[in-house]
């Protein structure tokens, strides 16, 4: 049989059970922390101890690499564990460039944890290529991209920034959590690795905490080896059950994401026409500052996250959220259920997020019901 080329087929094939003994169509869960040695001391199964490898994690990592078309993947206990692994691969005295609106806990991690070993960082508007160039130093080793950004949904030209990083002997890594490989392929655009909080769209049901890195074959061999070593030594890996849940989520990833994208597009257009909404941050709207780039870089849709600004401040935004019935006020995103959040409330004092901004994760409910809920909340 020829190798499947379509995403949906590869997602199913990559997550099929590898155990032919039972004929089970569903994957088994292997909670064992340790594995039997042979009488000569070897391990016939290839597994020794679950921190090093587990059958469920192995299948997940293989599936992630397959659908992303990467060389290999590493699964972690959370997205932040994956990010910390990347930062731990750098040396004291190295310099990192991150977005000026980076996820606030990335900024906190750099400022509160890695500053103690003298890992320097600069925040830059990633839509301004001249500003990125100006921020590069002789010791710059990494340019970190989040696109679309959280929560202002600014879009970065991944290929241009990756080329710039490589021209200066630096790595380029992309947080692609919001788009998944369904909508955006950073490795194909030159990124050395792509990072996911697989808690979000990969899992899709708000019931599993995990993260992942998928590596480009062209990434430096020393960097790839270092990531594998840190994953093993730090032990920040997902449980067998979490790995099983994320693997199951891959099977329906594209179906869910495309329904969410469809809903988000219609909801964003609704917001754009509503008098009570002062601003809509959504790259698929024609008036978005990076709309042309977004449609070129994400031709099948720019995701299912929307941010809107309403009223004059925090109180106005909170009042709108309180009137919603179908959108659960909660942190996180990417589940089948729609969520809403006053983003500034969960970020720190250094956050650039406007006080009147509401971040929305659009689910798979019927769009007519979702729009009616917002119509009532905004009236």
Coordinates of C-alpha atoms in Angstrom, one line a residue:
X1 CA 0.0 0.0 0.0
X2 CA 1.2 3.5 -0.8
X3 CA 2.0 5.8 2.1
X4 CA -1.1 7.8 3.0
X5 CA -0.7 11.5 2.1
X6 CA -3.8 13.0 3.6
X7 CA -3.8 14.3 7.1
X8 CA -6.9 12.5 8.3
X9 CA -5.7 9.1 7.1
X10 CA -2.2 9.6 8.6
X11 CA -3.7 10.6 11.9
X12 CA -5.6 7.3 12.1
X13 CA -2.8 5.1 10.8
X14 CA -0.2 6.6 13.1
X15 CA -2.3 5.9 16.2
X16 CA -3.3 2.3 15.4
X17 CA -2.5 -0.4 18.0
X18 CA 0.8 -2.2 17.6
X19 CA -0.2 -5.2 19.6
X20 CA -1.3 -8.1 17.3
X21 CA -1.7 -10.6 20.1
X22 CA -5.3 -9.6 21.1
X23 CA -6.6 -8.1 17.8
X24 CA -7.8 -5.1 19.8
X25 CA -8.8 -2.2 17.6
X26 CA -8.4 0.2 20.6
X27 CA -5.0 0.9 22.2
X28 CA -4.2 -0.6 25.5
X29 CA -2.9 1.5 28.5
X30 CA 0.3 0.4 30.0
X31 CA 0.6 1.9 33.5
X32 CA 3.6 -0.2 34.5
X33 CA 6.6 1.8 35.8
X34 CA 9.1 -1.0 35.2
X35 CA 9.6 -3.8 32.7
X36 CA 10.8 -7.4 33.0
X37 CA 14.4 -8.3 32.2
X38 CA 15.4 -11.4 30.4
X39 CA 17.6 -14.0 32.2
X40 CA 20.7 -12.5 30.4
X41 CA 19.8 -9.0 31.7
X42 CA 18.5 -7.6 28.5
X43 CA 15.1 -6.2 27.8
X44 CA 13.2 -8.0 25.0
X45 CA 10.5 -5.4 24.9
X46 CA 13.0 -2.5 24.6
X47 CA 11.4 -0.9 27.7
X48 CA 13.3 -0.5 31.0
X49 CA 11.6 2.1 33.2
X50 CA 8.7 4.4 32.3
X51 CA 10.6 7.7 32.9
X52 CA 12.9 6.6 30.0
X53 CA 10.1 5.2 27.8
X54 CA 6.6 3.7 28.0
X55 CA 4.6 2.0 25.2
X56 CA 1.9 4.6 25.3
X57 CA 4.4 7.5 25.2
X58 CA 6.3 5.8 22.4
X59 CA 3.2 5.5 20.3
X60 CA 2.2 9.2 21.0
X61 CA 5.7 10.4 20.1
X62 CA 5.7 8.4 16.9
X63 CA 2.3 9.7 15.9
X64 CA 3.2 13.3 16.6
X65 CA 6.3 13.0 14.4
X66 CA 4.3 11.4 11.6
X67 CA 1.5 13.9 11.4
X68 CA 3.9 16.8 11.7
X69 CA 6.4 15.2 9.3
X70 CA 9.2 15.7 11.7
X71 CA 12.2 13.5 12.5
X72 CA 11.0 12.6 16.0
X73 CA 8.9 13.9 18.8
X74 CA 9.4 14.2 22.6
X75 CA 6.3 14.1 24.9
X76 CA 6.3 16.0 28.2
X77 CA 4.1 16.4 31.3
X78 CA 3.0 19.9 30.1
X79 CA 3.7 22.5 27.5
X80 CA 5.7 24.4 30.1
X81 CA 7.9 21.3 30.7
X82 CA 8.6 21.2 27.0
X83 CA 9.5 25.0 27.0
X84 CA 11.8 24.5 30.0
X85 CA 13.6 21.7 28.3
X86 CA 14.4 23.9 25.3
X87 CA 15.7 26.7 27.7
X88 CA 17.7 24.1 29.7
X89 CA 19.5 23.1 26.4
X90 CA 21.0 26.6 26.3
X91 CA 24.1 27.8 28.1
X92 CA 24.6 30.5 30.8
X93 CA 25.3 33.7 29.0
X94 CA 23.2 32.8 25.9
X95 CA 20.6 35.3 24.7
X96 CA 17.0 34.5 23.7
X97 CA 14.6 36.7 21.7
X98 CA 10.9 36.3 22.5
X99 CA 7.7 38.1 21.4
X100 CA 6.8 41.3 23.3
X101 CA 3.4 39.7 23.9
X102 CA 4.7 36.2 24.7
X103 CA 2.7 33.9 26.9
X104 CA 3.2 35.5 30.3
X105 CA 4.6 32.4 32.0
X106 CA 7.3 32.1 29.3
X107 CA 8.3 35.6 30.3
X108 CA 8.1 34.7 34.0
X109 CA 10.2 31.6 33.4
X110 CA 12.9 33.5 31.7
X111 CA 12.9 36.3 34.2
X112 CA 12.5 34.4 37.5
X113 CA 14.2 31.1 36.8
X114 CA 16.7 31.3 34.0
X115 CA 18.0 34.7 34.9
X116 CA 19.7 33.0 37.9
X117 CA 22.0 31.2 35.4
X118 CA 22.4 34.4 33.3
X119 CA 20.3 33.4 30.4
X120 CA 19.4 36.8 28.9
X121 CA 16.3 37.6 26.9
X122 CA 14.9 40.5 24.8
X123 CA 11.2 41.0 24.0
X124 CA 10.5 42.2 20.5
X125 CA 7.4 42.9 18.4
X126 CA 7.6 39.8 16.1
X127 CA 5.7 41.5 13.3
X128 CA 8.6 44.0 13.0
X129 CA 11.5 42.3 11.2
X130 CA 13.8 45.3 11.6
X131 CA 13.2 45.2 15.3
X132 CA 14.1 41.5 15.4
X133 CA 17.3 42.1 13.4
X134 CA 18.2 44.9 15.8
X135 CA 17.7 42.7 18.8
X136 CA 20.1 40.0 17.6
X137 CA 23.4 39.8 19.5
X138 CA 26.5 37.8 19.1
X139 CA 25.3 35.4 21.8
X140 CA 21.7 35.1 20.5
X141 CA 21.0 31.3 20.3
X142 CA 17.2 31.2 20.0
X143 CA 14.4 33.1 18.5
X144 CA 11.1 32.0 20.0
X145 CA 7.9 32.5 18.0
X146 CA 4.3 32.3 19.1
X147 CA 2.0 32.8 16.1
X148 CA -0.8 33.7 16.4
X149 CA 0.2 35.3 19.7
X150 CA -1.7 35.0 23.0
X151 CA -4.0 36.9 23.4
X152 CA -3.6 39.6 20.8
X153 CA -3.4 37.2 17.8
X154 CA -0.5 38.9 16.1
X155 CA 1.0 36.8 13.2
X156 CA 4.7 36.3 12.7
X157 CA 6.3 35.5 9.3
X158 CA 7.8 32.2 10.4
X159 CA 9.9 31.6 7.3
X160 CA 11.4 35.0 7.3
X161 CA 12.3 34.8 11.0
X162 CA 13.6 31.2 10.7
X163 CA 15.9 32.3 7.9
X164 CA 17.1 35.3 10.0
X165 CA 17.8 33.0 12.9
X166 CA 19.8 30.6 10.8
X167 CA 21.8 33.4 9.2
X168 CA 22.9 34.3 12.7
X169 CA 23.6 30.7 13.8
X170 CA 20.6 30.7 16.1
X171 CA 17.7 28.3 16.5
X172 CA 14.1 29.1 15.6
X173 CA 11.3 27.4 17.6
X174 CA 7.6 27.9 17.1
X175 CA 4.8 27.5 19.7
X176 CA 2.1 26.2 17.3
X177 CA -0.4 25.3 20.0
X178 CA -3.2 27.5 18.7
X179 CA -3.0 26.2 15.1
X180 CA -1.8 22.6 15.3
X181 CA -0.4 21.0 12.1
X182 CA -3.9 21.0 10.8
X183 CA -3.6 24.8 10.0
X184 CA 0.1 25.7 10.2
X185 CA 3.3 23.8 9.5
X186 CA 6.3 25.6 11.1
X187 CA 8.8 22.8 10.2
X188 CA 8.0 23.2 6.5
X189 CA 8.6 26.9 7.0
X190 CA 12.1 26.3 8.4
X191 CA 11.6 26.1 12.2
X192 CA 14.0 23.8 14.0
X193 CA 11.3 22.6 16.3
X194 CA 7.7 23.1 17.0
X195 CA 6.2 23.1 20.5
X196 CA 2.7 22.2 21.7
X197 CA 0.7 22.3 24.8
X198 CA -1.0 19.1 23.7
X199 CA -3.4 19.7 26.6
X200 CA -5.2 22.0 24.2
X201 CA -6.4 21.0 20.7
X202 CA -4.5 17.6 20.6
X203 CA -6.3 16.3 23.6
X204 CA -9.4 18.3 22.8
X205 CA -11.5 17.5 25.8
X206 CA -9.9 19.4 28.7
X207 CA -9.0 16.2 30.5
X208 CA -5.3 15.6 29.9
X209 CA -2.2 17.7 30.8
X210 CA 0.8 17.2 28.5
X211 CA 3.2 18.9 26.0
X212 CA 5.4 18.0 23.1
X213 CA 8.4 19.0 20.9
X214 CA 8.6 17.9 17.3
X215 CA 12.1 18.2 15.7
X216 CA 13.0 19.1 12.2
X217 CA 15.5 16.7 10.6
X218 CA 17.6 19.7 9.7
X219 CA 18.0 20.9 13.3
X220 CA 21.5 20.6 14.7
X221 CA 22.2 17.0 15.9
X222 CA 23.7 18.3 19.2
X223 CA 20.5 20.2 20.0
X224 CA 18.3 17.1 19.3
X225 CA 20.5 14.9 21.4
X226 CA 20.5 17.4 24.3
X227 CA 16.7 17.6 24.3
X228 CA 16.4 13.8 24.5
X229 CA 18.9 13.7 27.3
X230 CA 17.1 16.4 29.3
X231 CA 13.7 14.7 28.8
X232 CA 15.2 11.5 30.3
X233 CA 17.1 13.2 33.2
X234 CA 14.4 15.6 34.2
X235 CA 11.6 13.1 34.1
X236 CA 8.9 15.6 33.2
X237 CA 7.0 13.1 31.1
X238 CA 3.3 12.4 30.7
X239 CA 1.7 9.4 32.4
X240 CA 0.7 6.4 30.3
X241 CA -3.0 7.5 30.6
X242 CA -2.3 11.1 29.5
X243 CA -0.3 9.8 26.6
X244 CA -3.2 7.4 25.7
X245 CA -5.7 10.3 25.8
X246 CA -3.6 12.5 23.6
X247 CA -3.0 9.7 21.1
X248 CA -6.8 9.1 21.0
X249 CA -7.3 12.8 20.5
X250 CA -5.1 12.8 17.4
X251 CA -7.7 10.6 15.6
X252 CA -10.3 13.3 15.6
X253 CA -8.0 16.3 15.6
X254 CA -8.7 17.7 12.1
X255 CA -12.5 17.1 12.4
X256 CA -12.7 19.0 15.6
X257 CA -10.3 21.8 14.6
X258 CA -12.0 22.5 11.3
X259 CA -15.5 22.7 13.0
X260 CA -14.0 25.1 15.6
X261 CA -12.4 27.2 12.8
X262 CA -15.7 27.4 11.0
X263 CA -17.5 28.5 14.1
X264 CA -14.8 31.0 15.0
X265 CA -14.9 32.6 11.6
X266 CA -18.6 33.2 11.8
X267 CA -18.4 34.4 15.4
X268 CA -15.6 36.9 14.5
X269 CA -17.6 38.3 11.7
X270 CA -20.6 38.7 14.1
X271 CA -18.4 40.6 16.5
X272 CA -17.0 42.8 13.7
X273 CA -20.5 44.0 13.0
X274 CA -21.6 44.5 16.6
X275 CA -21.7 48.0 17.9
X276 CA -20.9 46.9 21.5
X277 CA -17.5 45.4 20.4
X278 CA -14.7 48.0 20.2
X279 CA -12.1 45.7 18.6
X280 CA -11.8 42.2 17.3
X281 CA -8.5 40.4 17.1
X282 CA -8.8 37.6 14.6
X283 CA -6.3 37.1 11.6
X284 CA -9.0 35.8 9.2
X285 CA -10.8 39.2 9.2
X286 CA -9.7 41.4 6.3
X287 CA -8.9 44.4 8.5
X288 CA -6.4 42.4 10.7
X289 CA -2.9 44.0 10.3
X290 CA -1.3 40.7 9.2
X291 CA -4.3 39.3 7.3
X292 CA -2.4 38.7 4.0
X293 CA 0.4 36.9 5.8
X294 CA -2.1 34.9 7.9
X295 CA -4.0 33.6 4.9
X296 CA -0.8 32.7 3.1
X297 CA 0.8 31.0 6.1
X298 CA -2.5 29.4 7.3
X299 CA -4.5 28.9 4.2
X300 CA -7.1 26.6 5.8
X301 CA -7.9 29.0 8.6
X302 CA -6.2 30.9 11.3
X303 CA -7.6 29.0 14.3
X304 CA -10.5 29.1 16.7
X305 CA -9.2 31.7 19.2
X306 CA -10.7 35.2 19.2
X307 CA -10.0 38.2 21.4
X308 CA -12.4 41.1 21.6
X309 CA -12.4 44.4 23.5
X310 CA -15.6 45.8 25.0
X311 CA -16.4 48.8 27.1
X312 CA -13.9 51.0 29.0
X313 CA -12.2 48.4 31.3
X314 CA -12.2 45.3 33.4
X315 CA -15.7 45.9 34.9
X316 CA -17.3 46.1 31.5
X317 CA -15.6 42.9 30.3
X318 CA -16.5 41.0 33.4
X319 CA -20.1 42.1 33.1
X320 CA -20.3 40.7 29.6
X321 CA -18.7 37.4 30.7
X322 CA -21.2 37.1 33.5
X323 CA -24.1 37.1 31.1
X324 CA -22.9 34.3 28.9
X325 CA -24.5 30.9 29.4
X326 CA -22.8 28.7 26.8
X327 CA -19.3 29.9 27.3
X328 CA -17.7 28.6 30.5
X329 CA -15.4 31.2 32.2
X330 CA -12.2 29.2 32.6
X331 CA -8.5 29.2 31.7
X332 CA -7.2 27.0 28.8
X333 CA -8.5 26.5 25.3
X334 CA -8.9 24.0 22.5
X335 CA -11.5 21.8 24.0
X336 CA -14.8 20.9 22.3
X337 CA -16.6 23.2 24.7
X338 CA -16.4 27.0 24.3
X339 CA -14.5 28.9 27.0
X340 CA -14.2 32.6 27.8
X341 CA -11.7 34.4 29.9
X342 CA -10.9 37.9 31.1
X343 CA -7.2 37.4 30.2
X344 CA -5.7 40.3 32.2
X345 CA -7.0 38.7 35.4
X346 CA -4.8 35.6 35.1
X347 CA -1.6 37.4 33.9
X348 CA 0.9 39.4 35.9
X349 CA 1.4 43.1 36.3
X350 CA 3.8 43.3 33.4
X351 CA 1.2 42.0 31.0
X352 CA 0.4 44.1 27.9
X353 CA -3.1 42.7 27.7
X354 CA -5.8 45.5 27.7
X355 CA -8.1 45.5 30.7
X356 CA -11.2 45.3 28.5
X357 CA -10.0 42.2 26.5
X358 CA -12.0 39.0 26.5
X359 CA -10.3 35.9 25.1
X360 CA -12.5 33.3 23.6
X361 CA -11.9 29.6 22.8
X362 CA -14.6 28.6 20.3
X363 CA -15.9 25.0 20.6
X364 CA -18.0 22.7 18.4
X365 CA -21.5 23.8 19.6
X366 CA -23.9 25.0 16.9
X367 CA -22.9 28.4 15.8
X368 CA -26.4 29.8 15.9
X369 CA -26.6 29.1 19.6
X370 CA -23.1 30.6 20.2
X371 CA -24.0 33.8 18.4
X372 CA -27.3 34.1 20.2
X373 CA -25.5 33.7 23.6
X374 CA -23.2 36.6 22.7
X375 CA -26.0 38.7 21.3
X376 CA -27.7 38.4 24.7
X377 CA -24.5 39.1 26.6
X378 CA -23.6 42.2 24.6
X379 CA -27.1 43.8 24.8

